[in-house]
Amino acid sequence: MDKLKMAGAAYRALTARKQAPSLYDLCDPVFLGRKHGDPHIAKFYRTALGNPALRPLLRKAGLPELNDPVRFRAIRDALIAARDEADPDWTAIGRPIAELIDSVQLQHPRPPASIAPTQMPRLADIDSAIRATSDHLLRSWEHNGFIPTYAAFNLIGDPDFGSPAFLAALTGLNARSYKNSTLLFNLARVFIARSPAAGLINPPWRGIAEPIWAPVQIRHRSAYYDAFYVEALLSFIETGLGTPEDVRAARRIVADMVQFCIETSRERVRSAEGESFDVITALAPPPHPRFSRFFTQIKQNLGFGVYVPDCDTTACAISAATQANSTDPILDRPLIDFYAGYQVRAGANEPLVTVPLNDNVDYEGGIATWIDSISGERPFGNDLDPTLNLDVLEVSFRNCARWAIVETPSRLDTVRRIVDFQRRLVASGAFAEPKSHVYYLPELYCAYFGRCYASFRALDEGARRAIDPDGVFEFIRERVLAYVADELVAKEMNVFDAALALIALGHLDGDLAHFTPALHCVLNHLGEGGRRGPFKAYEWNKMKTPTRILVGGPEVTSAFVLMGLALARKAILQRPRNG
């Protein structure tokens, strides 16, 4: 990111000449100084959009169409209805704002082709980078008492979140607070995207994964993140590069994180059949998420107070515990039986997906994201993400024998239907489209397919044949490797892109020559993180509602680079370039 250009964007935003009604002209009379109506929407407006940091950047950003008093009044009336009506008509409220959203044109990154070095880096340099990233994770744990992850808001929103997705979210989200925040964030993003402030809030970057540069980053802890830190530290131990002291420390940390995943974050819910099931919540109750007091209050003001379990966190936490050889009884309960109740069956339970942000995907056979709490809460409504479904398969393969999947027709059917969901996704080419993914990038889908494929290949031949008699996994492997070769490593990458490429290539037995550009990218940028770690923070996953919320951090980058380098190192040692 060019700091000079960002400074120029800030200057233009602060000194722009006002020529049309601004966000504050529209909203201040509705939400400031009012004592009636829904108290949350006014509090959200003051905290998120009317705050002293954002107001100077947007106070002169106006929309010429709002000079039309009829259109101005229609939007204001919609905001008043959202504030005052006990049971708002969210479609009617969203319609005039949806028209504004359609005036915003955003694009996903399109990295240019790159000429990468062809000489494989020295193994000693790869080993040094592995030690640097593992040391970063160990030091972070020692300093914080956990390994943190960070969330940051990008107020310009997601390129794929147009008016249809906006209206789908308004009607499909369950909690009024999330509807309120989605409404106001998406109104604000129009003013941001069409003003000089866009260059400050959404500057261009190198590669595909978005850097998390926002000055306000919310540090927290979740079982989902700990599960991947477990995998990273296990991969470090496997390399044999750690000192005895480092290995002992890594094992202690792994044990603590596994406990956090499957004990601290455990929550009891009911399956579709009414049976009690233990699953893993997205955010454990306080004080476990480790928010600061400041951000705890902001989170409440923004309406992000209710979290429920999700299928992805549950799958990854159980997988991490399995890899760490946990003996907790939670691993003995066949999780695939629970997932069957969240599997979409065309014509039967399709309304399970209430927020179809990726409606270009055929959901049949896929597992939805969010799990109803024991009290029936589902504030996010429900959606369906392809990468999540890879995690469901991965944990099922790791526990295939324990859960008697092949021997139980209903379980085998559930797994086969997820596999067929993935087959159709990849055959259509939709896996390579950002719109298909609710929480991830296509590049991350490739890396996570690699994890899934490795677990599948570890099964005995009979189990593989029973689960995949038609060779779907080999078909997907070929498509994913082609995508990594043609669309990822052949183009300009940042460190996180390169790490994802290495993970995919390593697990999928990719051509050793394709490792080379990704390895050079990682090694050439070692040290870019300055005092915070070896590398900068990049987008790992995201939320599209209520706006684009990125999750990642310097430790996350170190973890993914560590896993990618460990796999590359193994491939180099097993498959010499001239062998």
PDB file of C-alpha atoms in Angstrom, residues 270-430:
ATOM      1  CA  ARG A 270     -29.981 -30.308  20.136  1.00  0.00           C
ATOM      2  CA  SER A 271     -29.740 -32.153  16.847  1.00  0.00           C
ATOM      3  CA  ALA A 272     -32.500 -32.095  14.255  1.00  0.00           C
ATOM      4  CA  GLU A 273     -33.871 -35.243  15.916  1.00  0.00           C
ATOM      5  CA  GLY A 274     -33.898 -33.580  19.349  1.00  0.00           C
ATOM      6  CA  GLU A 275     -30.855 -35.398  20.764  1.00  0.00           C
ATOM      7  CA  SER A 276     -28.350 -33.535  22.919  1.00  0.00           C
ATOM      8  CA  PHE A 277     -25.019 -32.974  21.168  1.00  0.00           C
ATOM      9  CA  ASP A 278     -21.806 -31.263  22.208  1.00  0.00           C
ATOM     10  CA  VAL A 279     -20.493 -28.830  19.611  1.00  0.00           C
ATOM     11  CA  ILE A 280     -17.959 -25.978  19.619  1.00  0.00           C
ATOM     12  CA  THR A 281     -19.056 -22.367  19.824  1.00  0.00           C
ATOM     13  CA  ALA A 282     -17.694 -19.645  17.588  1.00  0.00           C
ATOM     14  CA  LEU A 283     -16.936 -17.431  20.573  1.00  0.00           C
ATOM     15  CA  ALA A 284     -16.655 -18.793  24.110  1.00  0.00           C
ATOM     16  CA  PRO A 285     -18.310 -16.775  26.893  1.00  0.00           C
ATOM     17  CA  PRO A 286     -16.319 -13.992  28.631  1.00  0.00           C
ATOM     18  CA  PRO A 287     -13.561 -13.726  29.672  1.00  0.00           C
ATOM     19  CA  HIS A 288     -12.276 -16.437  27.322  1.00  0.00           C
ATOM     20  CA  PRO A 289     -12.353 -14.462  24.023  1.00  0.00           C
ATOM     21  CA  ARG A 290      -9.854 -12.056  25.630  1.00  0.00           C
ATOM     22  CA  PHE A 291     -11.422  -8.867  24.311  1.00  0.00           C
ATOM     23  CA  SER A 292     -10.207  -5.706  25.994  1.00  0.00           C
ATOM     24  CA  ARG A 293     -12.785  -3.894  28.131  1.00  0.00           C
ATOM     25  CA  PHE A 294     -12.899  -1.143  25.499  1.00  0.00           C
ATOM     26  CA  PHE A 295     -13.785  -3.487  22.653  1.00  0.00           C
ATOM     27  CA  THR A 296     -16.185  -5.501  24.802  1.00  0.00           C
ATOM     28  CA  GLN A 297     -18.274  -2.368  25.221  1.00  0.00           C
ATOM     29  CA  ILE A 298     -18.006  -1.450  21.539  1.00  0.00           C
ATOM     30  CA  LYS A 299     -19.065  -4.980  20.579  1.00  0.00           C
ATOM     31  CA  GLN A 300     -22.178  -4.610  22.696  1.00  0.00           C
ATOM     32  CA  ASN A 301     -22.944  -1.184  21.241  1.00  0.00           C
ATOM     33  CA  LEU A 302     -22.640  -2.540  17.716  1.00  0.00           C
ATOM     34  CA  GLY A 303     -25.042  -5.368  18.530  1.00  0.00           C
ATOM     35  CA  PHE A 304     -22.542  -8.216  18.166  1.00  0.00           C
ATOM     36  CA  GLY A 305     -23.405  -9.641  21.561  1.00  0.00           C
ATOM     37  CA  VAL A 306     -24.904 -13.004  20.629  1.00  0.00           C
ATOM     38  CA  TYR A 307     -22.769 -15.754  19.133  1.00  0.00           C
ATOM     39  CA  VAL A 308     -23.851 -19.307  18.425  1.00  0.00           C
ATOM     40  CA  PRO A 309     -21.931 -22.476  17.557  1.00  0.00           C
ATOM     41  CA  ASP A 310     -21.060 -23.201  13.963  1.00  0.00           C
ATOM     42  CA  CYS A 311     -20.318 -26.301  11.946  1.00  0.00           C
ATOM     43  CA  ASP A 312     -16.876 -25.076  10.828  1.00  0.00           C
ATOM     44  CA  THR A 313     -15.474 -24.296  14.278  1.00  0.00           C
ATOM     45  CA  THR A 314     -16.816 -27.623  15.492  1.00  0.00           C
ATOM     46  CA  ALA A 315     -15.191 -29.564  12.640  1.00  0.00           C
ATOM     47  CA  CYS A 316     -11.807 -27.850  12.919  1.00  0.00           C
ATOM     48  CA  ALA A 317     -11.693 -28.111  16.729  1.00  0.00           C
ATOM     49  CA  ILE A 318     -12.506 -31.834  16.670  1.00  0.00           C
ATOM     50  CA  SER A 319      -9.945 -32.334  13.883  1.00  0.00           C
ATOM     51  CA  ALA A 320      -7.239 -30.549  15.880  1.00  0.00           C
ATOM     52  CA  ALA A 321      -8.025 -32.641  18.955  1.00  0.00           C
ATOM     53  CA  THR A 322      -7.848 -35.797  16.833  1.00  0.00           C
ATOM     54  CA  GLN A 323      -4.462 -34.803  15.402  1.00  0.00           C
ATOM     55  CA  ALA A 324      -3.193 -34.084  18.911  1.00  0.00           C
ATOM     56  CA  ASN A 325      -4.278 -37.587  20.036  1.00  0.00           C
ATOM     57  CA  SER A 326      -6.829 -36.304  22.516  1.00  0.00           C
ATOM     58  CA  THR A 327      -8.763 -38.947  24.455  1.00  0.00           C
ATOM     59  CA  ASP A 328     -11.694 -36.687  25.313  1.00  0.00           C
ATOM     60  CA  PRO A 329     -15.020 -38.563  24.952  1.00  0.00           C
ATOM     61  CA  ILE A 330     -16.359 -35.803  22.672  1.00  0.00           C
ATOM     62  CA  LEU A 331     -14.361 -37.436  19.861  1.00  0.00           C
ATOM     63  CA  ASP A 332     -16.256 -40.701  20.212  1.00  0.00           C
ATOM     64  CA  ARG A 333     -19.658 -39.247  19.321  1.00  0.00           C
ATOM     65  CA  PRO A 334     -20.148 -39.474  15.518  1.00  0.00           C
ATOM     66  CA  LEU A 335     -20.334 -35.820  14.604  1.00  0.00           C
ATOM     67  CA  ILE A 336     -21.467 -36.727  11.099  1.00  0.00           C
ATOM     68  CA  ASP A 337     -24.860 -37.750  12.581  1.00  0.00           C
ATOM     69  CA  PHE A 338     -25.328 -34.194  13.820  1.00  0.00           C
ATOM     70  CA  TYR A 339     -24.228 -32.671  10.526  1.00  0.00           C
ATOM     71  CA  ALA A 340     -26.835 -34.723   8.683  1.00  0.00           C
ATOM     72  CA  GLY A 341     -29.509 -32.485  10.225  1.00  0.00           C
ATOM     73  CA  TYR A 342     -27.856 -29.416   8.659  1.00  0.00           C
ATOM     74  CA  GLN A 343     -27.434 -30.971   5.213  1.00  0.00           C
ATOM     75  CA  VAL A 344     -29.478 -29.362   2.438  1.00  0.00           C
ATOM     76  CA  ARG A 345     -31.834 -31.710   0.614  1.00  0.00           C
ATOM     77  CA  ALA A 346     -33.287 -30.165  -2.523  1.00  0.00           C
ATOM     78  CA  GLY A 347     -37.040 -29.772  -2.299  1.00  0.00           C
ATOM     79  CA  ALA A 348     -37.113 -30.823   1.360  1.00  0.00           C
ATOM     80  CA  ASN A 349     -35.276 -28.343   3.585  1.00  0.00           C
ATOM     81  CA  GLU A 350     -33.871 -25.748   1.158  1.00  0.00           C
ATOM     82  CA  PRO A 351     -35.198 -22.888   3.346  1.00  0.00           C
ATOM     83  CA  LEU A 352     -32.428 -23.913   5.765  1.00  0.00           C
ATOM     84  CA  VAL A 353     -30.266 -21.392   3.851  1.00  0.00           C
ATOM     85  CA  THR A 354     -31.944 -18.099   4.727  1.00  0.00           C
ATOM     86  CA  VAL A 355     -29.091 -15.818   3.622  1.00  0.00           C
ATOM     87  CA  PRO A 356     -28.147 -17.079   0.120  1.00  0.00           C
ATOM     88  CA  LEU A 357     -25.222 -14.725  -0.521  1.00  0.00           C
ATOM     89  CA  ASN A 358     -23.667 -17.245  -2.940  1.00  0.00           C
ATOM     90  CA  ASP A 359     -26.813 -18.246  -4.804  1.00  0.00           C
ATOM     91  CA  ASN A 360     -24.708 -19.161  -7.854  1.00  0.00           C
ATOM     92  CA  VAL A 361     -23.872 -22.390  -5.969  1.00  0.00           C
ATOM     93  CA  ASP A 362     -26.072 -25.498  -5.975  1.00  0.00           C
ATOM     94  CA  TYR A 363     -26.520 -26.142  -2.238  1.00  0.00           C
ATOM     95  CA  GLU A 364     -27.799 -29.720  -2.558  1.00  0.00           C
ATOM     96  CA  GLY A 365     -25.778 -31.970  -0.230  1.00  0.00           C
ATOM     97  CA  GLY A 366     -23.929 -29.106   1.460  1.00  0.00           C
ATOM     98  CA  ILE A 367     -23.833 -28.486   5.218  1.00  0.00           C
ATOM     99  CA  ALA A 368     -25.084 -25.099   6.434  1.00  0.00           C
ATOM    100  CA  THR A 369     -22.947 -22.908   8.685  1.00  0.00           C
ATOM    101  CA  TRP A 370     -24.700 -21.870  11.886  1.00  0.00           C
ATOM    102  CA  ILE A 371     -26.023 -24.148  14.630  1.00  0.00           C
ATOM    103  CA  ASP A 372     -29.088 -23.222  16.659  1.00  0.00           C
ATOM    104  CA  SER A 373     -28.208 -22.652  20.320  1.00  0.00           C
ATOM    105  CA  ILE A 374     -30.002 -24.682  22.984  1.00  0.00           C
ATOM    106  CA  SER A 375     -32.518 -21.830  23.271  1.00  0.00           C
ATOM    107  CA  GLY A 376     -33.094 -21.769  19.506  1.00  0.00           C
ATOM    108  CA  GLU A 377     -31.074 -18.641  18.718  1.00  0.00           C
ATOM    109  CA  ARG A 378     -29.653 -18.234  15.225  1.00  0.00           C
ATOM    110  CA  PRO A 379     -28.907 -14.508  14.920  1.00  0.00           C
ATOM    111  CA  PHE A 380     -27.065 -14.816  11.604  1.00  0.00           C
ATOM    112  CA  GLY A 381     -29.838 -16.772   9.928  1.00  0.00           C
ATOM    113  CA  ASN A 382     -27.994 -19.430   7.944  1.00  0.00           C
ATOM    114  CA  ASP A 383     -25.756 -19.649   4.908  1.00  0.00           C
ATOM    115  CA  LEU A 384     -23.645 -22.310   3.236  1.00  0.00           C
ATOM    116  CA  ASP A 385     -19.950 -22.128   2.414  1.00  0.00           C
ATOM    117  CA  PRO A 386     -18.038 -24.650   0.242  1.00  0.00           C
ATOM    118  CA  THR A 387     -14.815 -24.457   2.266  1.00  0.00           C
ATOM    119  CA  LEU A 388     -16.664 -25.250   5.478  1.00  0.00           C
ATOM    120  CA  ASN A 389     -17.855 -28.429   3.801  1.00  0.00           C
ATOM    121  CA  LEU A 390     -14.257 -29.442   3.135  1.00  0.00           C
ATOM    122  CA  ASP A 391     -13.631 -29.171   6.884  1.00  0.00           C
ATOM    123  CA  VAL A 392     -16.624 -31.421   7.574  1.00  0.00           C
ATOM    124  CA  LEU A 393     -15.175 -34.012   5.194  1.00  0.00           C
ATOM    125  CA  GLU A 394     -11.680 -33.655   6.645  1.00  0.00           C
ATOM    126  CA  VAL A 395     -12.772 -34.331  10.235  1.00  0.00           C
ATOM    127  CA  SER A 396     -14.962 -37.199   9.028  1.00  0.00           C
ATOM    128  CA  PHE A 397     -12.011 -38.844   7.282  1.00  0.00           C
ATOM    129  CA  ARG A 398      -9.781 -38.434  10.344  1.00  0.00           C
ATOM    130  CA  ASN A 399     -12.435 -40.201  12.416  1.00  0.00           C
ATOM    131  CA  CYS A 400     -13.756 -42.534   9.723  1.00  0.00           C
ATOM    132  CA  ALA A 401     -13.093 -45.768  11.626  1.00  0.00           C
ATOM    133  CA  ARG A 402     -13.984 -44.340  15.034  1.00  0.00           C
ATOM    134  CA  TRP A 403     -17.368 -43.146  13.735  1.00  0.00           C
ATOM    135  CA  ALA A 404     -17.974 -46.286  11.642  1.00  0.00           C
ATOM    136  CA  ILE A 405     -18.796 -44.132   8.626  1.00  0.00           C
ATOM    137  CA  VAL A 406     -18.277 -46.780   5.968  1.00  0.00           C
ATOM    138  CA  GLU A 407     -20.167 -49.397   7.978  1.00  0.00           C
ATOM    139  CA  THR A 408     -23.199 -47.137   8.650  1.00  0.00           C
ATOM    140  CA  PRO A 409     -25.307 -46.499   5.516  1.00  0.00           C
ATOM    141  CA  SER A 410     -26.801 -43.210   6.759  1.00  0.00           C
ATOM    142  CA  ARG A 411     -23.373 -41.786   7.623  1.00  0.00           C
ATOM    143  CA  LEU A 412     -21.835 -42.945   4.370  1.00  0.00           C
ATOM    144  CA  ASP A 413     -24.724 -41.334   2.480  1.00  0.00           C
ATOM    145  CA  THR A 414     -24.198 -38.002   4.273  1.00  0.00           C
ATOM    146  CA  VAL A 415     -20.483 -38.003   3.400  1.00  0.00           C
ATOM    147  CA  ARG A 416     -21.080 -39.038  -0.221  1.00  0.00           C
ATOM    148  CA  ARG A 417     -23.597 -36.241  -0.684  1.00  0.00           C
ATOM    149  CA  ILE A 418     -21.054 -33.680   0.559  1.00  0.00           C
ATOM    150  CA  VAL A 419     -18.507 -35.134  -1.870  1.00  0.00           C
ATOM    151  CA  ASP A 420     -21.024 -34.774  -4.703  1.00  0.00           C
ATOM    152  CA  PHE A 421     -21.694 -31.178  -3.635  1.00  0.00           C
ATOM    153  CA  GLN A 422     -17.970 -30.510  -4.065  1.00  0.00           C
ATOM    154  CA  ARG A 423     -17.885 -32.327  -7.413  1.00  0.00           C
ATOM    155  CA  ARG A 424     -20.618 -30.121  -8.872  1.00  0.00           C
ATOM    156  CA  LEU A 425     -18.992 -26.981  -7.473  1.00  0.00           C
ATOM    157  CA  VAL A 426     -15.634 -27.748  -9.080  1.00  0.00           C
ATOM    158  CA  ALA A 427     -17.053 -29.121 -12.341  1.00  0.00           C
ATOM    159  CA  SER A 428     -18.972 -25.867 -12.835  1.00  0.00           C
ATOM    160  CA  GLY A 429     -15.842 -23.783 -12.183  1.00  0.00           C
ATOM    161  CA  ALA A 430     -17.670 -21.983  -9.366  1.00  0.00           C
TER     162      ALA A 430
END
